[in-house]
């Protein structure tokens, strides 16, 4: 399996022409309990216009993953101190394409979109457990905040541009 080539990698919008391919994407079976299927993510995106930002991760013409970001969401609407956050809502890398840099590319692309929109932090949540994504997110620089979002840990990373 080859590593991701930065020149061939891109995010692509979901369209009628690629939605079924997106829904067919599968993560490794040991990871299925940690991330929702793409079809559920797309249903949630449809129900959350203006908040959800679903994209396919493409390497040339090959679909290798799915990423969905969220923008300006409060995790706890009842808490007046909870600030709006933007970050990674879902990340699904096809089982046959894991370990090639596609997840890192997707996180960096979401961080760039948040910066473009004026944000300086990226948030992610993950379910703890063996075969879960915690090590991946921590390796990228996310630090747990000590908060929970339902049954998931909350992590954040500063993405402010360097002066």
CSV table of C-alpha atoms in Angstrom, one decimal, residues 50-111:
chain,number,residue,atom,x,y,z
A,50,UNK,CA,-25.0,25.1,7.9
A,51,UNK,CA,-23.3,23.1,10.6
A,52,UNK,CA,-22.1,19.9,9.0
A,53,UNK,CA,-19.5,19.9,6.3
A,54,UNK,CA,-19.2,16.3,4.8
A,55,UNK,CA,-16.5,15.6,2.3
A,56,UNK,CA,-15.0,12.6,0.5
A,57,UNK,CA,-11.2,12.1,0.8
A,58,UNK,CA,-9.9,11.3,-2.6
A,59,UNK,CA,-6.4,10.2,-3.7
A,60,UNK,CA,-6.5,10.8,-7.4
A,61,UNK,CA,-9.7,9.1,-8.6
A,62,UNK,CA,-9.8,6.7,-5.7
A,63,UNK,CA,-12.2,7.2,-2.7
A,64,UNK,CA,-10.1,6.5,0.4
A,65,UNK,CA,-12.2,8.0,3.2
A,66,UNK,CA,-14.9,10.3,4.5
A,67,UNK,CA,-14.6,13.3,6.8
A,68,UNK,CA,-17.3,15.5,8.3
A,69,UNK,CA,-16.6,18.7,10.1
A,70,UNK,CA,-18.9,20.9,12.2
A,71,UNK,CA,-18.8,24.7,12.7
A,72,UNK,CA,-19.8,26.9,15.6
A,73,UNK,CA,-21.6,24.3,17.7
A,74,UNK,CA,-22.2,24.4,21.5
A,75,UNK,CA,-21.9,21.0,23.1
A,76,UNK,CA,-24.1,22.0,26.0
A,77,UNK,CA,-26.8,24.5,25.1
A,78,UNK,CA,-27.9,24.6,28.8
A,79,UNK,CA,-24.4,25.8,29.9
A,80,UNK,CA,-24.0,29.6,29.3
A,81,UNK,CA,-20.2,29.1,29.6
A,82,UNK,CA,-20.0,26.6,26.8
A,83,UNK,CA,-18.4,28.3,23.8
A,84,UNK,CA,-19.1,27.6,20.2
A,85,UNK,CA,-16.6,25.1,18.7
A,86,UNK,CA,-15.6,23.9,15.3
A,87,UNK,CA,-14.0,20.6,14.6
A,88,UNK,CA,-14.0,17.1,13.4
A,89,UNK,CA,-17.3,15.3,13.6
A,90,UNK,CA,-16.5,12.1,11.7
A,91,UNK,CA,-13.5,10.5,10.2
A,92,UNK,CA,-13.8,7.2,8.3
A,93,UNK,CA,-10.8,5.9,6.5
A,94,UNK,CA,-11.4,2.8,4.4
A,95,UNK,CA,-9.9,-0.4,6.0
A,96,UNK,CA,-7.6,-1.0,3.1
A,97,UNK,CA,-6.2,2.6,3.1
A,98,UNK,CA,-5.4,3.0,6.8
A,99,UNK,CA,-1.9,3.9,7.9
A,100,UNK,CA,-1.2,5.8,4.6
A,101,UNK,CA,-1.6,9.4,5.8
A,102,UNK,CA,-5.2,10.0,4.7
A,103,UNK,CA,-6.5,10.6,8.2
A,104,UNK,CA,-3.8,13.2,8.9
A,105,UNK,CA,-4.5,14.9,5.6
A,106,UNK,CA,-8.2,15.1,6.5
A,107,UNK,CA,-7.6,16.6,9.9
A,108,UNK,CA,-5.2,19.1,8.4
A,109,UNK,CA,-7.8,20.0,5.7
A,110,UNK,CA,-10.5,20.5,8.4
A,111,UNK,CA,-8.1,22.6,10.4
